[in-house]
CSV table of C-alpha atoms and ligand atoms in Angstrom, one decimal:
chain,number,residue,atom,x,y,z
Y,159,UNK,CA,-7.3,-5.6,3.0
Y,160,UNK,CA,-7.6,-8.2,5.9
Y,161,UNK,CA,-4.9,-9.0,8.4
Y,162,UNK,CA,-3.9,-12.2,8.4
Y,163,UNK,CA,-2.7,-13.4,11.7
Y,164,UNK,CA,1.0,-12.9,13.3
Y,165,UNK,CA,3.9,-15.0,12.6
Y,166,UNK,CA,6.3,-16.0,15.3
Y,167,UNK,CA,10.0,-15.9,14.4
Y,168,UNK,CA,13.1,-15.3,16.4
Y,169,UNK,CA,16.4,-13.3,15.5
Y,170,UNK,CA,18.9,-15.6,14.0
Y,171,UNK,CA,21.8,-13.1,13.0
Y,172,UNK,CA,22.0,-9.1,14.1
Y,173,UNK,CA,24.8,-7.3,12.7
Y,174,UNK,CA,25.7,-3.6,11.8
Y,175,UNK,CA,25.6,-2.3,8.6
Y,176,UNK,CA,26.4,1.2,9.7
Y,177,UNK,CA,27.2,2.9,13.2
Y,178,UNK,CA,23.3,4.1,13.3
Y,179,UNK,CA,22.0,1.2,11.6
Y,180,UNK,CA,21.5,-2.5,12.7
Y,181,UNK,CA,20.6,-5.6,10.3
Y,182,UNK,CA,17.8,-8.2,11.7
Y,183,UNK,CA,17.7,-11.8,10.3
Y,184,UNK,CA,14.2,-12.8,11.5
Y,185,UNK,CA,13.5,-16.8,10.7
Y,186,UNK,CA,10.9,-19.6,12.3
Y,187,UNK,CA,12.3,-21.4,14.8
Y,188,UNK,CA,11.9,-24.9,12.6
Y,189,UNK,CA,12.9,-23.7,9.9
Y,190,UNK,CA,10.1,-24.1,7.6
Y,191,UNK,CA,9.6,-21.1,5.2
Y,192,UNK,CA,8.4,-17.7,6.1
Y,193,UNK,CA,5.1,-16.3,4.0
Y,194,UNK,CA,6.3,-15.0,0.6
Y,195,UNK,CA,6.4,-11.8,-0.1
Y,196,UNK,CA,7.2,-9.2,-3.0
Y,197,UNK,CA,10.1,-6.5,-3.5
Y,198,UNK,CA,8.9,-3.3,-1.6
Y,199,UNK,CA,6.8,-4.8,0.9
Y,200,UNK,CA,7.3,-4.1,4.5
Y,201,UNK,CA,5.8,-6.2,8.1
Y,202,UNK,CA,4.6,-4.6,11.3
Y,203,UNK,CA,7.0,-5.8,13.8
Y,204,UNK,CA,6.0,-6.3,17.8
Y,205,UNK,CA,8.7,-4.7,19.1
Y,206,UNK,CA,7.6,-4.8,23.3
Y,207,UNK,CA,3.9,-4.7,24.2
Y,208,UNK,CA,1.8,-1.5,22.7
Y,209,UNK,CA,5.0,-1.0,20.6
Y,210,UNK,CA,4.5,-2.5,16.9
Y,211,UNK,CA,6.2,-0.8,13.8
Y,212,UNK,CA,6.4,-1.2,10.2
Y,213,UNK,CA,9.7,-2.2,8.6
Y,214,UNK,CA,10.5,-2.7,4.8
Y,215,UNK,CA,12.1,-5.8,4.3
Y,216,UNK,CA,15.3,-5.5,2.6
Y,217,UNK,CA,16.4,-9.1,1.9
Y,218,UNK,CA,15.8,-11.0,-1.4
Y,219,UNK,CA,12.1,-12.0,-2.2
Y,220,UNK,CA,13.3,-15.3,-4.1
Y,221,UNK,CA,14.0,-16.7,-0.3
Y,222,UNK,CA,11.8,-17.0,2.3
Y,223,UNK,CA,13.6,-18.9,4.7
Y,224,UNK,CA,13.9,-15.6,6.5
Y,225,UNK,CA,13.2,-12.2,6.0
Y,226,UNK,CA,15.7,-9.0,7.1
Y,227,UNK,CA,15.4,-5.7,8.1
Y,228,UNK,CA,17.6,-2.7,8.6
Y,229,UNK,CA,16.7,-0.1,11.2
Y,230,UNK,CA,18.1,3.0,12.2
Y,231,UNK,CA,18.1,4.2,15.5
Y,232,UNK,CA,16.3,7.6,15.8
Y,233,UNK,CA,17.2,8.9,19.0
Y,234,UNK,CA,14.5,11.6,18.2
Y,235,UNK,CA,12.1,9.0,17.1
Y,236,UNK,CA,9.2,7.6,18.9
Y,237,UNK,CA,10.9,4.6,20.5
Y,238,UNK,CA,10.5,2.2,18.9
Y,239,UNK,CA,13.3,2.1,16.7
Y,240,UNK,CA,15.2,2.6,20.1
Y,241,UNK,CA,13.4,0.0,21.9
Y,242,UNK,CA,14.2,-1.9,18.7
Y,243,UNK,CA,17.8,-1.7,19.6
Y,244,UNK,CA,17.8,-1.9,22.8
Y,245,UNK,CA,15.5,-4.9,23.5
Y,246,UNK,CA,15.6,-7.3,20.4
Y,247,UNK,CA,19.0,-9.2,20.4
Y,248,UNK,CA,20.2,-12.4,18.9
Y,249,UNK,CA,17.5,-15.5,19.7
Y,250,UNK,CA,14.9,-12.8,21.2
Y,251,UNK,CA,11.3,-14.2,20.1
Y,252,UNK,CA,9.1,-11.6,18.4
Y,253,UNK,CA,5.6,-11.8,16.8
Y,254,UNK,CA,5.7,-10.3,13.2
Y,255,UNK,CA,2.6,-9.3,10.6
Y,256,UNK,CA,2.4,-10.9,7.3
Y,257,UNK,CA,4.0,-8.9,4.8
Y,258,UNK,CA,2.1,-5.7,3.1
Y,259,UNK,CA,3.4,-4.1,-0.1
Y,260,UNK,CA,2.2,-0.5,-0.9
Y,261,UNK,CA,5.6,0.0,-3.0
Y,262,UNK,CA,5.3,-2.5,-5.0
Y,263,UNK,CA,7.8,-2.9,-8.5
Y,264,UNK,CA,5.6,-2.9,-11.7
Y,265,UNK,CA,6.6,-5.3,-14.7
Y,266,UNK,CA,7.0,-2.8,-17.6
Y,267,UNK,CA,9.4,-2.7,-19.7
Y,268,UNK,CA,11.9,0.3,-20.2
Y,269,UNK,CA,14.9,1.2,-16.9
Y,270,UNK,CA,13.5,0.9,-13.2
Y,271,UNK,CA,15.4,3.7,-11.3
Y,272,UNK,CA,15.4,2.6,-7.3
Y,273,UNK,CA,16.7,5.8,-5.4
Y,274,UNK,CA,17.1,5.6,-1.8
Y,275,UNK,CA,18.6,7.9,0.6
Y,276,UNK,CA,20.7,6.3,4.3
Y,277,UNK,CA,18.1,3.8,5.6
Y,278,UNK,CA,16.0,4.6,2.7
Y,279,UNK,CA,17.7,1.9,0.9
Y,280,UNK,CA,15.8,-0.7,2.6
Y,281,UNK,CA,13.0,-1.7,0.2
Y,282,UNK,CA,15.4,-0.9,-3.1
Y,283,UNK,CA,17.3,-4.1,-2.0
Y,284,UNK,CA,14.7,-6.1,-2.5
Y,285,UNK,CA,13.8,-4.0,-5.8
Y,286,UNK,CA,17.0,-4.8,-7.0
Y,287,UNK,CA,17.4,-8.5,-6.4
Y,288,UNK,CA,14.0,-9.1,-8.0
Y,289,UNK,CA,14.9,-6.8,-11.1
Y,290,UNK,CA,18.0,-8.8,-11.5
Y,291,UNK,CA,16.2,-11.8,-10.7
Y,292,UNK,CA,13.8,-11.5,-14.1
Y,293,UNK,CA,16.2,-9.8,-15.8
Y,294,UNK,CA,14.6,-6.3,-16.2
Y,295,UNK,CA,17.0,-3.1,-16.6
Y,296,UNK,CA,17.4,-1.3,-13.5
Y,297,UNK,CA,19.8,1.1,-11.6
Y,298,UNK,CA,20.1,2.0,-8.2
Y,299,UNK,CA,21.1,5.1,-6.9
Y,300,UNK,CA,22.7,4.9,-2.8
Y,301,UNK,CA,22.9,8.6,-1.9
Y,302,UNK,CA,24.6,8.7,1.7
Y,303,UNK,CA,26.8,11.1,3.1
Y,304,UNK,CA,30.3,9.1,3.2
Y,305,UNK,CA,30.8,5.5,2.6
Y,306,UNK,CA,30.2,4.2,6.6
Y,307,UNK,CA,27.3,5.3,6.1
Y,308,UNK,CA,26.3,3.0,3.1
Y,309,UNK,CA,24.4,0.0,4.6
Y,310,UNK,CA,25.0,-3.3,2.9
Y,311,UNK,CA,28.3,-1.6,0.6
Y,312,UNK,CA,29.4,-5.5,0.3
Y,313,UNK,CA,26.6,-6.2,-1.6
Y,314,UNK,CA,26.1,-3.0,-3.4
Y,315,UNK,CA,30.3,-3.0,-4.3
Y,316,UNK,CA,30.9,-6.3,-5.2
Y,317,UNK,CA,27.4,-8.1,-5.3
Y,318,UNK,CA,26.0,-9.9,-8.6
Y,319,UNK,CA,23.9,-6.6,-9.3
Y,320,UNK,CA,26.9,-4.3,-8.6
Y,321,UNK,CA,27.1,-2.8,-12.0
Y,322,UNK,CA,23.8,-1.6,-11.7
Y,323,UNK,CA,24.6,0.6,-8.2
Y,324,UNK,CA,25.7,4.4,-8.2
Y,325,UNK,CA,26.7,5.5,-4.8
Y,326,UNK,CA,26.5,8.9,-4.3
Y,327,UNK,CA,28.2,10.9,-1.4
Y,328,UNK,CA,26.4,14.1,-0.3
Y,329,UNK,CA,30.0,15.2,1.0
Y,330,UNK,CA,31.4,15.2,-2.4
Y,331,UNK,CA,28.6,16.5,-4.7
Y,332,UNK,CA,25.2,17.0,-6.2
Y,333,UNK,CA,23.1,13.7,-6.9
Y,334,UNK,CA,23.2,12.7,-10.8
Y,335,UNK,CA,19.8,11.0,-11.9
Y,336,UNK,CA,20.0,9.1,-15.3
Y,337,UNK,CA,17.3,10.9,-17.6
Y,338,UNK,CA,16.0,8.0,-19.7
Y,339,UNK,CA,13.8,6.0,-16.8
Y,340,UNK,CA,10.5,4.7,-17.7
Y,341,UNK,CA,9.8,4.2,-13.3
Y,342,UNK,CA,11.2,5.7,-10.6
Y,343,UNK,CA,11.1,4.1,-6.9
Y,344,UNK,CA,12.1,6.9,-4.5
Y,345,UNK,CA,12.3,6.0,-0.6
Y,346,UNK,CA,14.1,8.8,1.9
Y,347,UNK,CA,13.5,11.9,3.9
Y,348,UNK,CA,10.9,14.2,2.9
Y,349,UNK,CA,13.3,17.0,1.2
Y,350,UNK,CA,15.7,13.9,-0.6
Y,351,UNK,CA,12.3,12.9,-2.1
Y,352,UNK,CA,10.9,16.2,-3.3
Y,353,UNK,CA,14.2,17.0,-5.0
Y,354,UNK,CA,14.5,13.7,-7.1
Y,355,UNK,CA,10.4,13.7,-8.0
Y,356,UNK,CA,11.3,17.8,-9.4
Y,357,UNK,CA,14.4,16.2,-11.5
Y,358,UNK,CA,11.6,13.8,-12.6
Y,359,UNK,CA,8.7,16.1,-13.2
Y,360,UNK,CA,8.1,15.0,-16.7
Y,361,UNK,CA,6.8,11.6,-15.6
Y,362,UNK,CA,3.2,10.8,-15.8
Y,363,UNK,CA,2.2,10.4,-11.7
Y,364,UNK,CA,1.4,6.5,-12.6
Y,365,UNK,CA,5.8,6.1,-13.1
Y,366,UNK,CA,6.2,7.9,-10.0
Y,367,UNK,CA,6.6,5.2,-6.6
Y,368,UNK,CA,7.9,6.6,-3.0
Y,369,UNK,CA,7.8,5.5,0.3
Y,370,UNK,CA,7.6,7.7,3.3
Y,371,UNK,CA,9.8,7.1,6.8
Y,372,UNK,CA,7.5,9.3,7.9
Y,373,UNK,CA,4.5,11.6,6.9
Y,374,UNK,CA,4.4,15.2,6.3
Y,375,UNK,CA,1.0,15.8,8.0
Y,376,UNK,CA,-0.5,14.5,10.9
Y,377,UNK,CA,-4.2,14.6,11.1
Y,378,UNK,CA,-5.7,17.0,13.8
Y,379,UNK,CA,-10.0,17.0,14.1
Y,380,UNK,CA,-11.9,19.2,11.1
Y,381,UNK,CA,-14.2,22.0,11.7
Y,382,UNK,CA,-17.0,20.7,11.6
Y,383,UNK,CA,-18.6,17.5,13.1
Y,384,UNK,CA,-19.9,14.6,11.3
Y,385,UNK,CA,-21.7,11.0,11.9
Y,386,UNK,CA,-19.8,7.7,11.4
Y,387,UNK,CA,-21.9,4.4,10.4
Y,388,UNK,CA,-20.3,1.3,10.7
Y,389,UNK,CA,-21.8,-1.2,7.9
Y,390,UNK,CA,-20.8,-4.4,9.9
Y,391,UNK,CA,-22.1,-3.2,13.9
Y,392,UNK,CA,-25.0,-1.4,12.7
Y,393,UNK,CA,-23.6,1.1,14.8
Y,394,UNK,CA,-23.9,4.8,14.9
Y,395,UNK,CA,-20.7,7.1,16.0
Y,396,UNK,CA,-20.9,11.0,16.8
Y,397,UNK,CA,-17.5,12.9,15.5
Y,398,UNK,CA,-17.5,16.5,17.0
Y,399,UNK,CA,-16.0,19.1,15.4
Y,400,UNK,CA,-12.1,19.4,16.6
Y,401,UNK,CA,-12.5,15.0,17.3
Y,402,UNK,CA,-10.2,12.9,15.1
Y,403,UNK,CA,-12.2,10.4,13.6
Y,404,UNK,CA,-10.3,7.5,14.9
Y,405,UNK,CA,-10.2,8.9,18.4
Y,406,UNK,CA,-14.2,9.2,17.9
Y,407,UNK,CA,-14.2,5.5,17.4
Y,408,UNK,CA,-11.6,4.4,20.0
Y,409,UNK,CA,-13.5,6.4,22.3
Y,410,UNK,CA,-16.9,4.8,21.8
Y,411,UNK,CA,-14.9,1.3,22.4
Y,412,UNK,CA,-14.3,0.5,18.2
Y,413,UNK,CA,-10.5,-1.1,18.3
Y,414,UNK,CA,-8.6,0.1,15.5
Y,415,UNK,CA,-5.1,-1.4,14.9
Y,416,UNK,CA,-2.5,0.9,14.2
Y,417,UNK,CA,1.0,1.1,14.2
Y,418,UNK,CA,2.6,4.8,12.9
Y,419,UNK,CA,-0.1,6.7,13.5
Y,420,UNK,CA,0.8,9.4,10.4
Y,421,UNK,CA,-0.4,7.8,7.4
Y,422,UNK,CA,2.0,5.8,6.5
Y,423,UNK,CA,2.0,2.4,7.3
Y,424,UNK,CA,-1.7,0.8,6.3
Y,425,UNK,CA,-2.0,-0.4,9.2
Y,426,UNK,CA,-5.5,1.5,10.2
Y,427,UNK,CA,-6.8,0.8,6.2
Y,428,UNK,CA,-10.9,-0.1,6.3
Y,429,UNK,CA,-13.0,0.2,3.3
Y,430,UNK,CA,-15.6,2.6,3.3
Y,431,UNK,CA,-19.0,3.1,1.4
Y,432,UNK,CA,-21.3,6.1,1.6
Y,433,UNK,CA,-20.1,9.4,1.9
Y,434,UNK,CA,-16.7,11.8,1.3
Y,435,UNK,CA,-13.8,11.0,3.3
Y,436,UNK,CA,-10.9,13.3,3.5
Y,437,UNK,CA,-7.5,11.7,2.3
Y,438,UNK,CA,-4.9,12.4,4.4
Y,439,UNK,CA,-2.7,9.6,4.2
Y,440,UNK,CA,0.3,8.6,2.1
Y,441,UNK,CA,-0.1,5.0,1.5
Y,442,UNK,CA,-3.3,4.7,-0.8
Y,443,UNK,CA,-3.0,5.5,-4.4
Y,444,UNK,CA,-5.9,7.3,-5.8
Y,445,UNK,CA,-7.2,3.8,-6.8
Y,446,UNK,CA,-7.2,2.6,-3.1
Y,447,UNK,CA,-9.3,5.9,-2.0
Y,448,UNK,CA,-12.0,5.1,-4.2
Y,449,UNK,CA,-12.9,1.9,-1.6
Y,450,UNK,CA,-10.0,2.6,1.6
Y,451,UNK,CA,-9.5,5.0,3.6
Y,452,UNK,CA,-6.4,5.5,6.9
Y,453,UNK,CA,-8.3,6.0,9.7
Y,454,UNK,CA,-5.7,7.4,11.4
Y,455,UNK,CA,-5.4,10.3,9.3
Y,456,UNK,CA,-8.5,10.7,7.5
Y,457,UNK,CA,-11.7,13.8,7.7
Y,458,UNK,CA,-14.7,13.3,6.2
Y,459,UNK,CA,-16.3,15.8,4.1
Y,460,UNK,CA,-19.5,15.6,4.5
Y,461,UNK,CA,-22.5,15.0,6.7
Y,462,UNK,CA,-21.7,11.2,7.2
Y,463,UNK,CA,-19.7,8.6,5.9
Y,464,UNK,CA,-20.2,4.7,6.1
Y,465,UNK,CA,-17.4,2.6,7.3
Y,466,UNK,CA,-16.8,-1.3,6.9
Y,467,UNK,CA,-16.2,-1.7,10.4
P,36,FES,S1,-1.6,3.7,11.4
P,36,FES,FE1,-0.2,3.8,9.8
P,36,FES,S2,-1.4,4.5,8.1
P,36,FES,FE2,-2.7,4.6,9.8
């Protein structure tokens, strides 16, 4: 899980998609391709200095003479969606990460079920021009509250997957799910999510794929302190009890990239070796714990833990 190093593009086309949400065409300025990437990925975005968030990207994976993104503009957010807005126009210059997928489509066979809710959307445009690209069964599910709402309803009313897309209007009803999928992609608030993954309880956790705006839980220190050793320094890092662990190691001068801060993102991933970390994060599947772990949201269990920093 290295970084690779920042790409520079500049915006080419901004345009809205809905009152609250903008559209970013982000391209190299001579024109040769951006790094490829696969449907449900997302790249950290330097919006102004100290302010870098993840985005999905939303355009189609088969070209990668630019990638797009659709953002929202949370005036309870953070800021950087607003900075986002307010900062980033057409031609502005901006350093982006490569692309990370932790949503990523599988390649079984059986109906692929990509439900989104408002901004939500984002990665399941990608999802469903790759599914129609290879020719899989899919259907995607755009549950918004009225129809200026829906981002990209050109495409999703009249594209060449249109057949495939349900919109569904909060202000006119309950959502329908189809019963027969063999994987569900969920992306949306919180709530939206729970409801479609109790619809879906029957599916063994492995069918199950969501992404999170946003993360329930943010770490806060444990009760008890702990020792950190860091495989590649050599070095030795006290965590008191109360101390988040990555505020142990910014503290003791350790840089640790991150960009959301809540578990969310992978931004902060590192491996780890010895020891039991506490999971706390919502981008690792149980497979990723077994060597990762979020710094930014992560305990540890027990006496010390050994970390590949
Ligand atoms: S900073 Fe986003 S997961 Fe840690």
């Amino acid at each position: 899980m290295s970084k690779a190093a920042d790409v520079q593009v500049f915006v080419q086309h901004r345009y809205a998609l809905t009152p609250a949400i903008d559209c970013w065409r982000l391209a190299r300025r001579d024109g040769a391709p951006l790094p490829p990437f696969s449907a449900g990925a997302h790249v950290e975005v330097q919006i102004a200095p100290g302010v870098r968030r993840a985005y999905s990207l939303c355009s189609d994976p088969a070209h990668t003479g630019f990638y797009e993104i659709a953002v929202k503009h949370e005036v309870d957010g953070r800021g950087g969606s607003r900075a986002l807005h307010q900062l980033v126009h057409i031609n502005s210059d901006l350093s982006i990460g490569a692309p990370r997928n932790l949503f990523a489509l599988t390649h079984e066979p059986g109906l692929h079920v990509l439900v989104g809710a408002g901004v939500g959307l984002t990665p399941l445009i990608a999802m469903a021009h790759s599914l129609h690209h290879s020719g899989a069964a899919f259907q995607l599910i755009a549950r918004v509250r009225q129809r200026e709402d829906l981002l990209f309803a050109p495409l999703l009313e009249q594209g060449p997957w249109h057949d495939c897309v349900t919109v569904s209007y909060s202000s006119q009803g309950a959502l329908e799910l189809p019963d027969n999928a063999a994987h569900v992609y969920c992306c949306g608030p919180d709530g939206f999510m729970q409801a479609v993954k109790a619809h879906y309880s029957a599916l063994p956790d492995a069918h199950w794929h969501q992404e999170h705006f946003s993360a329930s839980a943010v770490s806060t220190g444990g009760e008890h302190g702990y020792r950190l050793l860091l495989s590649a320094s050599g070095r030795e890092i006290e965590v008191a009890a109360g101390q988040r662990l990555i505020d142990a190691l910014r503290v003791n001068g350790v840089a640790c990239e991150t960009v959301c801060e809540q578990g969310v993102c992978g931004s902060c991933v590192v491996g780890w070796q010895d020891g039991r970390p506490r999971h706390q994060d919502e981008c690792l599947t149980d497979e990723d714990r077994q060597s990762y772990v979020a710094l930014c949201c992560a305990g540890c269990d027990s006496d010390s833990l050994t970390l590949e920093l």
